[in-house]
Amino acid sequence: MDDVSGLLRPADQSALIDALTARGYTVLAPVRQGDALTVAPVTALDQVARGWTADQTAGTYRLRRRDDARRFATTPAALPWKRVLHPPEAHLWTARDTGNGFEMISKPEPPPKQALLGLLPCDLAAIARQDKVFDNGTFADPVYTGRRENALLIAATCAQAGDTCFCAAMETGPDVRSPCDIALTELDDDAGWLVEARSGKGAEILSGLPLAPVPDTAFTQRDAIAEATAAAQIRTLPADTPGLLHRHLDHPHWQAVADRCLSCGNCTNQCPTCFCSNTEDVTSLDGTIAERRRVWDSCFSLDFTYATGRPLRQSTESRYRQWITHKLSTWHDQFGESGCIGCGRCITWCPVGIDITEEAAALAALEDAAEAAHA
Amino acid sequence: MATSTRKRPKLAVWKFSSCDGCQLQLLDLEDHLLDIADAVDIAYFLEATRATARGPYDLSLVEGSITNRHDAERIQKVRRQSKVLVSIGACANSGGIQALKNFADHKDFIRAVYARPDYIDTLATSTGIADHVPVDFELRGCPVDRHQLLEVVSAFLAGRKPNIPRTAVCTECKRRGIACVTVASGTPCLGPVTQAGCGALCPGCGRGCYGCFGPKETPNMANLMAEFASLGRSETGIRDGLRLFNANAAPFREESLRHDD
Ligand code: SF4
Ligand code: SF4
Ligand code: SF4
């Protein structure tokens, strides 16, 4: 019964949040916090941002009022949803010294039950990428998979492209393409939400809601909204980007980027597919208790490649090259697809506006110029 | 291994030119203070107790900068008596706010402040401890963060490396889920060149970072300052923004000199 669909009129939309809450979910949704739209727990519909969006360019994000009442035409949220399933800090275990060995004393906390309301298609695709990272069939990460199994994903057709978006080029949106539980479209003129079940869990929730019949034009409208959003996107990647990066592990252009790059790691921390972490061990003052925890790390930090007495990637150029090459090239070798889903967060949230699409294009242009000179 | 069976290492806390704020962070560790007193023998800590025990000391925490000849000699003695020496706070690591005199004629300051300048015997500069003796570990901050301080002491006792990242404040800012103040509001922020440790305190209040924890690993001063200029900060503003608690830390000092006319 995955094929439940219907229209949720504005007056009935609270019922969705109530239904999720009644099933024990913490509902997370886009919320306005200060100068940005972030993601936070909500208990009522009026806490979800309404009629807001953001203008995003390389290195800038500006909140703006919309001229409609859409809640999910936010452009990618300032806070990536990643933290919900892959938390920035996670406790792994605690052990106690017994005098002749040690014993584990931590009781793993049950993973939270979270409903992600208003995921954009790019962010949904990012979850599908991380699913492969955190469970490759042989090894599964319990922190991620526990949260993931308990999560309910409600994604919205994207009605607003930002200047930094390129999901159409990465084929991850702006329509809801990746697996989720419910797909939602905010119809024009505040006519209501077209909701479509995409899983059994989603169908079960929808069938309890006061749904009106789907208007005749709703599906056409849904597709038109996505098409308009795709048409508004201005960024893309050069042809054969994976090959391009493979061919230029050594290139003077990396130094030009390094002159600008702050090695602050914001691009990796904001990227919804970046997954790297570090483990830290801490001990109590009396040395009888040890705790291991996991924290987000970044290929821009020196210690990331610390081995045999020194970091291997010391120059910023080698660290930037690592980041862009993994995202756009070697991820294909590992997972058979790109590590980038085109959300543009690394571009917007780089304090000095370094643009992954522009750097790939610059490299392609330099390659073309070198070939032309050679011919 | 229970505490009582192990010989307690001797801890000393030294003060040079400073405001005592970092030592207060140690006293502020309320919940852990008794555990510390259990784990180490507090042999010398004038801020806390007048009783002192003679060296050598297993761990010396050194607060404050070197601003006069007497202290320049005293730090040599402290080093000789200390197996491990950790400099704590901006003063001990780079000379502190008092290192502003390094950028001017210190005699002018003395004349401006003291009724009897001839009573004052001081060096022309304020410098960090590492400019005088080898330092085993730098704990940053103005003041230091008490959890980091506890971590350094615990790590020392366990014989392990402290978990004190040298990465940017931005890493903590993103872990906390704060929207970048530079990107979202156009506010200049020293976070990308400043070492983490404060928990992104200022960005969490919508302010730019002031650089209290000093330069991070591989700071790109020039390009961040170019960004500050494009956000509208004047040359003098850029210079003065770098001349705060870590004015004399090499990357901050050199960059501030580039914006000095
Ligand atoms: S690389 Fe940039 S655009 Fe691509 S998914 Fe990551 S943050 Fe988004
Ligand atoms: S590319 Fe930008 S966000 Fe990424 S590390 Fe460099 S300066 Fe920071
Ligand atoms: S607010 Fe400051 S510390 Fe936070 S990400 Fe932006 S530049 Fe970095």
XYZ file of C-alpha atoms and ligand atoms in Angstrom:
660
model
C 0.000 0.000 0.000
C 2.864 2.336 -0.822
C 0.661 4.171 -3.297
C -1.264 6.286 -0.792
C -1.381 9.911 -1.885
C -3.594 12.887 -1.265
C -3.880 16.563 -0.616
C -3.176 17.918 2.836
C -4.910 21.294 3.006
C -3.260 24.080 5.034
C -5.770 23.703 7.869
C -4.970 19.972 8.136
C -1.179 20.152 7.921
C -0.697 20.165 11.685
C -2.101 16.644 11.645
C 1.122 15.413 10.058
C 3.253 16.733 12.897
C 0.771 15.381 15.435
C 0.819 11.947 13.776
C 4.618 11.866 13.857
C 4.756 13.026 17.461
C 2.127 10.437 18.457
C 4.365 7.718 17.004
C 7.242 8.844 19.184
C 9.202 10.793 16.608
C 11.113 13.959 17.363
C 10.211 16.094 14.361
C 13.061 18.094 12.805
C 12.294 20.820 10.289
C 13.659 24.065 8.821
C 13.465 26.794 11.436
C 14.552 30.423 11.352
C 17.343 31.036 13.833
C 18.878 34.497 13.746
C 20.195 35.214 10.262
C 19.728 31.718 8.899
C 17.347 28.861 8.250
C 18.630 25.893 10.175
C 17.204 22.554 11.229
C 15.738 22.146 14.716
C 13.174 20.073 16.637
C 9.610 21.363 16.344
C 6.432 20.413 18.152
C 3.973 22.542 16.186
C 3.628 23.614 12.580
C 3.943 27.324 13.348
C 7.545 26.723 14.477
C 8.468 25.647 10.958
C 9.776 28.608 8.934
C 7.085 29.975 6.619
C 7.622 32.291 3.676
C 11.384 32.472 4.081
C 14.216 31.626 1.771
C 17.871 32.585 1.383
C 19.984 34.139 -1.334
C 23.178 32.118 -1.548
C 26.304 33.019 -3.479
C 29.939 32.050 -3.038
C 30.733 33.064 0.542
C 27.406 34.733 1.327
C 24.033 33.658 2.681
C 21.252 36.207 3.153
C 17.841 35.466 4.533
C 14.995 36.843 2.453
C 11.200 36.990 2.717
C 9.403 35.113 -0.036
C 6.333 36.440 -1.754
C 4.516 33.190 -1.039
C 3.865 31.110 2.065
C 6.034 28.108 1.171
C 7.845 26.485 4.072
C 10.288 24.261 2.231
C 11.490 26.566 -0.544
C 14.350 27.422 1.758
C 17.315 26.590 -0.490
C 19.705 24.185 1.294
C 19.499 24.830 5.039
C 22.387 26.606 6.742
C 22.808 23.603 8.979
C 23.237 20.350 7.063
C 20.853 17.553 8.068
C 23.952 15.343 8.286
C 24.293 15.987 12.017
C 20.962 14.297 12.675
C 22.207 10.886 11.512
C 25.981 11.395 11.824
C 26.298 13.506 14.984
C 29.344 15.784 15.360
C 30.214 14.094 18.643
C 29.334 10.549 19.603
C 30.226 8.572 22.678
C 31.530 5.121 21.712
C 32.350 3.395 24.977
C 33.530 3.758 28.559
C 35.732 1.209 30.301
C 36.895 0.760 33.884
C 40.234 -0.534 35.124
C 39.600 -3.703 37.174
C 43.144 -4.150 38.464
C 43.934 -7.006 36.082
C 42.304 -5.827 32.889
C 39.340 -3.660 32.073
C 35.594 -3.985 31.769
C 33.158 -2.103 29.580
C 30.772 -0.101 31.697
C 28.895 1.992 29.145
C 25.368 1.100 28.218
C 24.730 2.108 24.607
C 21.929 4.635 24.438
C 19.012 3.633 22.227
C 19.158 5.642 18.977
C 16.685 8.548 18.836
C 13.570 8.236 16.692
C 13.628 11.236 14.377
C 11.380 12.428 11.563
C 13.162 14.673 9.061
C 10.479 16.977 7.652
C 11.314 19.128 4.635
C 14.484 17.465 3.423
C 15.355 18.819 0.001
C 16.060 16.307 -2.781
C 19.811 17.044 -2.640
C 19.913 16.340 1.092
C 17.902 13.185 0.558
C 20.429 12.027 -2.045
C 23.200 12.798 0.447
C 21.606 10.394 2.928
C 21.596 7.683 0.256
C 25.354 8.321 -0.265
C 26.062 8.155 3.439
C 24.029 4.935 3.711
C 26.673 3.295 1.530
C 29.529 4.764 3.539
C 28.243 3.673 6.909
C 27.066 0.209 5.852
C 28.956 -1.441 3.008
C 27.434 -4.861 3.610
C 30.480 -6.106 5.498
C 30.938 -3.372 8.065
C 28.162 -1.279 9.549
C 28.585 1.699 11.823
C 26.166 1.264 14.734
C 25.900 5.003 15.532
C 24.711 5.869 12.025
C 22.729 2.759 11.204
C 20.875 2.859 14.527
C 19.736 6.401 13.877
C 19.055 5.712 10.225
C 16.819 2.709 10.867
C 14.766 4.778 13.305
C 14.493 7.759 10.983
C 11.522 8.775 8.879
C 12.366 10.825 5.787
C 9.905 13.368 4.375
C 11.336 15.144 1.353
C 9.931 18.143 -0.496
C 9.986 18.955 -4.201
C 12.423 21.843 -4.404
C 10.735 25.099 -5.403
C 13.693 27.462 -5.046
C 17.178 27.164 -6.515
C 19.976 29.099 -4.919
C 22.782 30.561 -7.030
C 25.121 27.931 -5.603
C 22.840 24.945 -6.318
C 23.610 22.383 -9.031
C 21.516 19.331 -8.168
C 20.189 19.131 -11.732
C 23.754 18.684 -13.025
C 24.396 16.016 -10.391
C 21.033 14.362 -11.179
C 19.876 14.352 -7.557
C 16.945 16.786 -7.850
C 15.040 19.135 -7.850
C 12.324 16.425 -7.873
C 12.300 13.869 -5.054
C 14.307 11.019 -6.610
C 16.095 9.186 -3.833
C 14.431 6.719 -1.473
C 12.324 8.264 1.279
C 9.121 7.598 3.213
C 6.968 10.498 2.070
C 7.373 12.884 -0.863
C 5.717 16.238 -0.409
C 5.025 19.074 -2.845
C 3.831 22.497 -1.783
C 1.275 23.359 -4.455
C 0.953 26.886 -5.824
C -1.249 29.521 -4.158
C -1.071 27.763 -0.792
C -3.514 25.130 -2.083
C -1.975 22.518 0.184
C 0.616 19.762 0.202
C 0.532 16.973 -2.304
C 1.750 14.019 -0.226
C 2.832 10.703 -1.718
C 3.854 7.618 0.232
C 7.164 6.182 -0.906
C 7.429 3.397 1.676
C 5.217 1.260 3.864
C 6.070 3.421 6.874
C 5.073 6.523 4.923
C 1.829 4.946 3.742
C 0.881 3.969 7.281
C 1.280 7.553 8.456
C -0.519 9.112 5.483
C -3.481 6.777 5.714
C -4.268 8.162 9.157
C -4.360 11.783 7.948
C -7.406 13.817 6.808
C -6.397 13.703 3.126
C -8.464 15.342 0.393
C -8.439 13.841 -3.111
C -5.482 14.817 -5.289
C -6.540 17.689 -7.607
C -6.269 16.878 -11.343
C -3.440 19.293 -11.973
C -1.366 18.402 -8.911
C 1.126 16.028 -10.526
C 1.671 18.307 -13.509
C 2.218 21.172 -11.122
C 4.703 19.097 -9.096
C 6.751 18.371 -12.208
C 6.551 21.983 -13.407
C 7.849 23.262 -10.067
C 10.858 20.944 -10.285
C 11.509 21.872 -13.903
C 11.453 25.589 -13.124
C 13.887 25.059 -10.257
C 16.231 23.074 -12.505
C 16.048 25.767 -15.178
C 17.056 28.430 -12.641
C 20.360 26.709 -11.774
C 23.490 28.358 -13.100
C 26.247 26.007 -11.957
C 27.453 22.719 -13.378
C 30.587 20.579 -13.538
C 32.870 20.115 -16.576
C 32.514 16.962 -18.675
C 34.436 13.994 -17.283
C 35.331 15.708 -14.032
C 36.504 12.394 -12.457
C 39.029 11.876 -15.268
C 40.089 15.510 -15.234
C 41.024 15.372 -11.556
C 42.739 11.999 -11.967
C 44.965 13.490 -14.650
C 46.104 16.459 -12.558
C 47.209 15.333 -9.151
C 50.202 17.576 -9.792
C 49.166 20.905 -11.193
C 50.224 24.484 -10.444
C 46.547 25.394 -10.092
C 46.400 23.700 -6.680
C 48.832 26.296 -5.359
C 46.622 29.094 -6.671
C 43.701 27.681 -4.686
C 45.891 27.164 -1.620
C 46.808 30.862 -1.632
C 43.118 31.592 -0.983
C 42.115 28.568 1.074
C 42.094 29.064 4.853
C 42.161 25.298 5.597
C 39.299 26.044 7.994
C 37.406 22.861 7.118
C 34.034 24.584 6.770
C 33.456 23.041 3.329
C 33.837 19.523 4.713
C 31.827 20.168 7.849
C 28.971 21.703 5.848
C 29.073 19.045 3.119
C 26.226 16.568 3.656
C 28.223 13.612 2.330
C 31.563 14.215 4.102
C 31.804 11.547 6.761
C 35.316 11.612 8.242
C 35.812 11.480 11.962
C 38.538 11.126 14.536
C 38.446 9.073 17.712
C 39.605 10.611 20.963
C 40.426 8.738 24.122
C 40.061 10.501 27.427
C 41.005 9.239 30.857
C 39.857 10.215 34.314
C 42.316 11.957 36.641
C 42.876 8.827 38.712
C 43.454 6.761 35.591
C 40.718 4.210 36.350
C 38.139 5.214 33.714
C 38.749 5.589 29.993
C 36.285 6.841 27.446
C 36.409 6.782 23.659
C 34.425 9.246 21.621
C 34.146 10.103 17.986
C 34.196 13.652 16.626
C 33.913 15.043 13.113
C 37.266 15.505 11.453
C 38.271 17.025 8.139
C 40.879 16.364 5.463
C 41.828 20.034 5.970
C 43.256 19.368 9.439
C 46.969 18.576 9.722
C 46.517 15.670 12.115
C 44.148 14.005 9.654
C 47.166 12.448 7.932
C 49.413 12.181 10.966
C 51.483 9.029 10.512
C 54.958 7.918 11.517
C 55.762 11.089 13.363
C 54.412 13.763 11.039
C 51.411 14.785 8.957
C 51.643 13.591 5.354
C 49.597 16.363 3.741
C 51.352 19.400 5.113
C 50.673 21.902 2.359
C 47.228 23.411 1.961
C 47.429 22.617 -1.748
C 47.642 18.896 -1.019
C 44.731 19.152 1.392
C 42.487 21.080 -1.007
C 43.383 18.705 -3.833
C 42.495 15.753 -1.577
C 39.080 17.224 -0.800
C 37.998 18.055 -4.341
C 39.518 14.882 -5.792
C 37.765 12.654 -3.292
C 34.424 14.414 -3.737
C 34.404 14.476 -7.513
C 36.716 11.695 -8.631
C 37.902 8.938 -6.307
C 34.423 8.644 -4.746
C 33.414 7.173 -8.115
C 36.156 4.539 -7.715
C 34.932 3.708 -4.219
C 31.178 3.881 -4.580
C 30.420 4.083 -8.298
C 28.949 7.584 -8.095
C 29.930 11.123 -7.216
C 30.560 12.182 -3.632
C 28.895 15.479 -4.497
C 25.133 15.843 -4.723
C 25.216 19.482 -5.801
C 23.818 21.269 -2.740
C 26.361 24.090 -3.044
C 26.950 24.357 0.709
C 30.723 24.189 0.377
C 30.525 27.190 -1.964
C 28.159 29.278 0.143
C 29.781 28.514 3.490
C 33.417 28.954 2.470
C 34.291 32.227 4.245
C 36.386 33.245 1.225
C 33.988 31.899 -1.407
C 36.081 29.124 -2.971
C 33.806 27.391 -5.466
C 34.212 23.671 -6.180
C 32.539 24.027 -9.603
C 34.707 26.995 -10.528
C 37.921 25.219 -9.504
C 36.997 22.146 -11.558
C 36.177 24.434 -14.497
C 39.453 26.350 -14.061
C 41.389 23.108 -14.188
C 39.495 22.014 -17.310
C 40.216 25.356 -19.000
C 43.915 25.096 -18.142
C 43.983 21.572 -19.575
C 42.279 22.754 -22.770
C 44.704 25.653 -23.088
C 47.693 23.358 -22.577
C 46.377 20.953 -25.231
C 45.742 23.783 -27.677
C 49.281 25.065 -27.161
C 50.592 21.563 -27.763
C 48.634 21.017 -30.991
C 45.858 1.082 39.511
C 44.275 2.901 42.432
C 45.438 6.407 43.225
C 46.676 5.638 46.708
C 49.213 3.072 45.507
C 50.838 5.441 43.044
C 53.338 8.058 44.072
C 51.586 11.338 43.465
C 53.362 13.587 40.970
C 54.274 17.040 42.236
C 52.420 19.906 40.589
C 53.582 23.517 40.637
C 51.716 26.545 39.322
C 53.820 29.634 38.571
C 52.791 33.181 37.902
C 54.621 35.766 35.815
C 53.117 38.955 34.287
C 49.430 38.131 34.048
C 45.996 38.816 35.478
C 45.686 35.432 37.286
C 42.663 34.556 35.154
C 44.158 31.265 33.983
C 44.996 30.171 37.525
C 41.428 31.039 38.453
C 40.243 28.644 35.760
C 42.079 25.929 37.665
C 40.381 26.942 40.920
C 37.098 27.145 39.018
C 37.251 23.438 38.291
C 35.183 23.055 41.473
C 33.821 19.569 40.763
C 37.244 18.228 39.897
C 39.423 20.142 42.321
C 39.341 17.453 44.990
C 40.154 14.803 42.384
C 43.126 16.873 41.263
C 44.299 17.247 44.844
C 43.960 13.451 45.151
C 45.844 12.713 41.962
C 48.703 15.176 42.365
C 50.633 16.697 45.213
C 50.023 20.425 44.856
C 53.512 21.459 45.855
C 53.489 25.096 44.794
C 50.379 27.156 43.985
C 50.401 30.551 45.704
C 47.023 31.547 44.292
C 45.510 28.636 46.264
C 47.744 28.042 49.252
C 50.686 29.633 51.003
C 52.267 26.275 51.881
C 55.013 25.392 49.416
C 57.182 22.340 48.884
C 60.607 22.355 47.265
C 61.262 21.105 43.748
C 61.903 19.344 41.521
C 58.364 19.289 40.180
C 56.876 16.710 37.844
C 54.503 19.164 36.178
C 54.776 22.936 36.117
C 51.951 25.082 34.818
C 53.281 28.513 33.946
C 51.011 31.536 33.654
C 52.143 34.982 32.543
C 54.710 36.618 30.310
C 58.269 37.789 30.840
C 58.405 41.582 31.190
C 61.332 42.239 33.538
C 64.862 40.993 34.215
C 63.946 39.353 37.496
C 61.317 37.183 35.787
C 63.665 36.368 32.925
C 65.990 34.823 35.507
C 63.208 33.206 37.529
C 61.811 31.306 34.530
C 65.234 29.671 34.047
C 65.043 28.360 37.613
C 61.495 27.145 37.103
C 62.548 25.286 33.981
C 65.486 23.641 35.753
C 63.172 22.386 38.499
C 60.411 21.119 36.167
C 60.286 17.783 34.378
C 57.359 18.895 32.221
C 56.568 22.566 31.671
C 53.222 23.652 30.231
C 52.677 27.322 29.420
C 49.047 28.299 30.045
C 47.223 31.229 28.518
C 47.914 33.973 25.998
C 50.442 35.777 28.250
C 52.610 32.699 28.730
C 52.291 31.634 25.101
C 52.811 34.885 23.269
C 53.259 37.748 25.733
C 49.618 38.663 26.308
C 47.892 42.020 25.897
C 50.897 43.642 27.607
C 52.926 42.765 24.492
C 51.315 45.830 22.887
C 54.355 47.634 24.224
C 56.466 45.627 21.781
C 54.954 47.742 19.008
C 55.789 51.102 20.636
C 58.352 52.719 22.898
C 57.705 51.188 26.305
C 59.128 54.269 28.035
C 56.209 56.315 26.712
C 53.798 53.936 28.446
C 55.742 54.146 31.699
C 55.732 57.926 31.599
C 52.030 58.008 30.846
C 51.026 55.614 33.641
C 53.360 55.979 36.603
C 53.864 59.010 38.845
C 57.501 58.023 39.421
C 58.725 56.393 36.180
C 62.196 56.079 37.679
C 60.880 53.423 40.104
C 59.950 51.139 37.212
C 62.460 48.588 36.010
C 61.073 46.732 33.025
C 62.137 45.146 29.749
C 61.248 46.821 26.463
C 59.160 43.802 25.480
C 56.669 41.307 26.874
C 57.383 37.833 25.576
C 56.051 34.316 25.968
C 57.770 31.591 27.974
C 58.983 29.703 24.884
C 61.084 32.755 23.950
C 63.125 32.048 27.108
C 63.092 28.318 27.855
C 61.891 25.141 26.101
C 58.162 24.559 26.623
C 56.720 21.034 26.473
C 53.135 21.988 25.730
C 51.271 25.237 25.017
C 47.764 25.427 26.420
C 46.090 28.340 24.676
C 43.368 30.780 25.580
C 42.666 34.093 27.254
C 41.838 32.646 29.645
C 42.457 28.940 29.118
C 39.405 26.717 28.996
C 39.094 24.761 32.224
C 38.045 21.552 30.499
C 41.141 21.745 28.320
C 43.203 22.402 31.434
C 41.754 19.311 33.074
C 42.442 17.353 29.890
C 46.101 18.410 29.903
C 46.535 17.365 33.547
C 44.714 14.042 32.989
C 46.758 13.333 29.857
C 49.978 14.122 31.717
C 49.013 11.732 34.521
C 48.160 8.964 32.047
C 51.283 9.610 29.987
C 49.276 10.266 26.818
C 49.003 13.088 24.319
C 46.332 15.630 25.287
C 43.305 15.905 22.991
C 43.834 19.556 22.182
C 43.240 20.151 18.466
C 45.267 22.804 16.648
C 42.527 23.267 14.055
C 40.404 26.393 13.499
C 37.646 27.721 15.765
C 35.439 27.017 12.706
C 35.571 23.292 13.496
C 33.897 23.884 16.862
C 31.554 26.426 15.315
C 30.304 23.822 12.823
C 30.070 21.082 15.432
C 27.858 23.383 17.465
C 25.749 24.058 14.389
C 26.245 27.826 14.354
C 25.591 29.575 11.044
C 28.874 31.273 10.069
C 28.667 34.957 11.030
C 30.913 35.963 8.142
C 28.805 34.222 5.533
C 25.352 34.877 7.032
C 25.866 38.445 8.285
C 29.081 39.758 6.757
C 30.778 39.992 10.164
C 34.594 39.686 10.095
C 35.633 36.694 12.211
C 39.143 35.541 13.173
C 37.859 31.960 13.582
C 39.535 30.598 10.425
C 43.016 31.564 11.663
C 42.453 30.983 15.386
C 42.956 27.748 17.262
C 39.865 25.971 18.597
C 39.322 25.530 22.317
C 36.754 28.111 23.399
C 33.828 26.193 21.900
C 33.184 29.016 19.392
C 31.958 31.269 22.175
C 31.735 34.514 20.172
C 30.239 33.165 16.922
C 27.668 31.485 19.207
C 26.657 35.013 20.319
C 26.625 36.363 16.763
C 30.060 38.019 17.112
C 33.228 37.468 15.156
C 36.075 35.620 16.908
C 38.647 37.878 18.626
C 41.496 35.362 18.403
C 41.882 34.630 22.131
C 43.329 31.169 21.487
C 46.052 32.447 19.180
C 47.028 31.247 15.704
C 45.872 27.828 14.539
C 48.054 25.392 12.610
C 48.893 26.763 9.122
C 46.930 30.054 9.366
C 46.342 31.884 6.089
C 46.501 35.399 7.531
C 46.873 37.256 4.242
C 43.747 35.946 2.573
C 41.523 36.235 5.627
C 42.624 39.860 6.029
C 41.892 40.451 2.330
C 38.399 39.133 3.098
C 38.111 41.502 6.098
C 39.026 44.402 3.798
C 36.360 43.397 1.296
C 33.849 43.265 4.155
C 34.722 46.900 4.796
C 37.230 46.775 7.640
C 39.844 49.544 7.432
C 43.605 48.942 7.477
C 43.811 50.314 11.017
C 40.857 48.173 12.009
C 42.587 45.087 10.624
C 45.813 45.955 12.441
C 44.089 46.616 15.752
C 41.963 43.489 15.459
C 45.152 41.433 15.370
C 46.686 43.360 18.268
C 44.750 41.951 21.147
C 45.664 39.174 23.593
C 47.913 37.403 21.112
C 49.390 40.490 19.447
C 52.908 39.081 19.683
C 52.146 35.575 18.356
C 54.263 35.451 15.195
C 51.545 35.105 12.497
C 49.342 37.777 14.135
C 52.305 40.091 14.752
C 53.679 39.828 11.223
C 50.286 40.301 9.615
C 49.483 43.306 11.828
C 52.796 44.897 10.804
C 51.771 44.544 7.158
C 48.747 46.723 7.930
C 50.717 49.325 9.884
C 51.507 52.531 8.072
S 30.840 18.962 -2.366
Fe 29.791 20.914 -1.949
S 28.081 20.963 -3.397
Fe 28.836 18.853 -3.340
S 27.553 17.831 -1.821
Fe 29.380 18.585 -0.723
S 28.807 20.635 0.041
Fe 27.281 20.039 -1.508
S 37.846 25.733 0.609
Fe 36.953 27.388 1.864
S 35.729 26.346 3.429
Fe 37.117 24.824 2.542
S 38.911 24.820 3.892
Fe 39.355 26.249 2.206
S 38.672 28.265 2.981
Fe 37.764 26.715 4.335
S 31.642 32.245 12.413
Fe 33.865 32.414 12.489
S 34.465 30.534 13.529
Fe 32.389 30.187 12.775
S 32.659 29.239 10.709
Fe 32.467 31.471 10.425
S 34.545 32.180 10.314
Fe 34.626 30.154 11.286
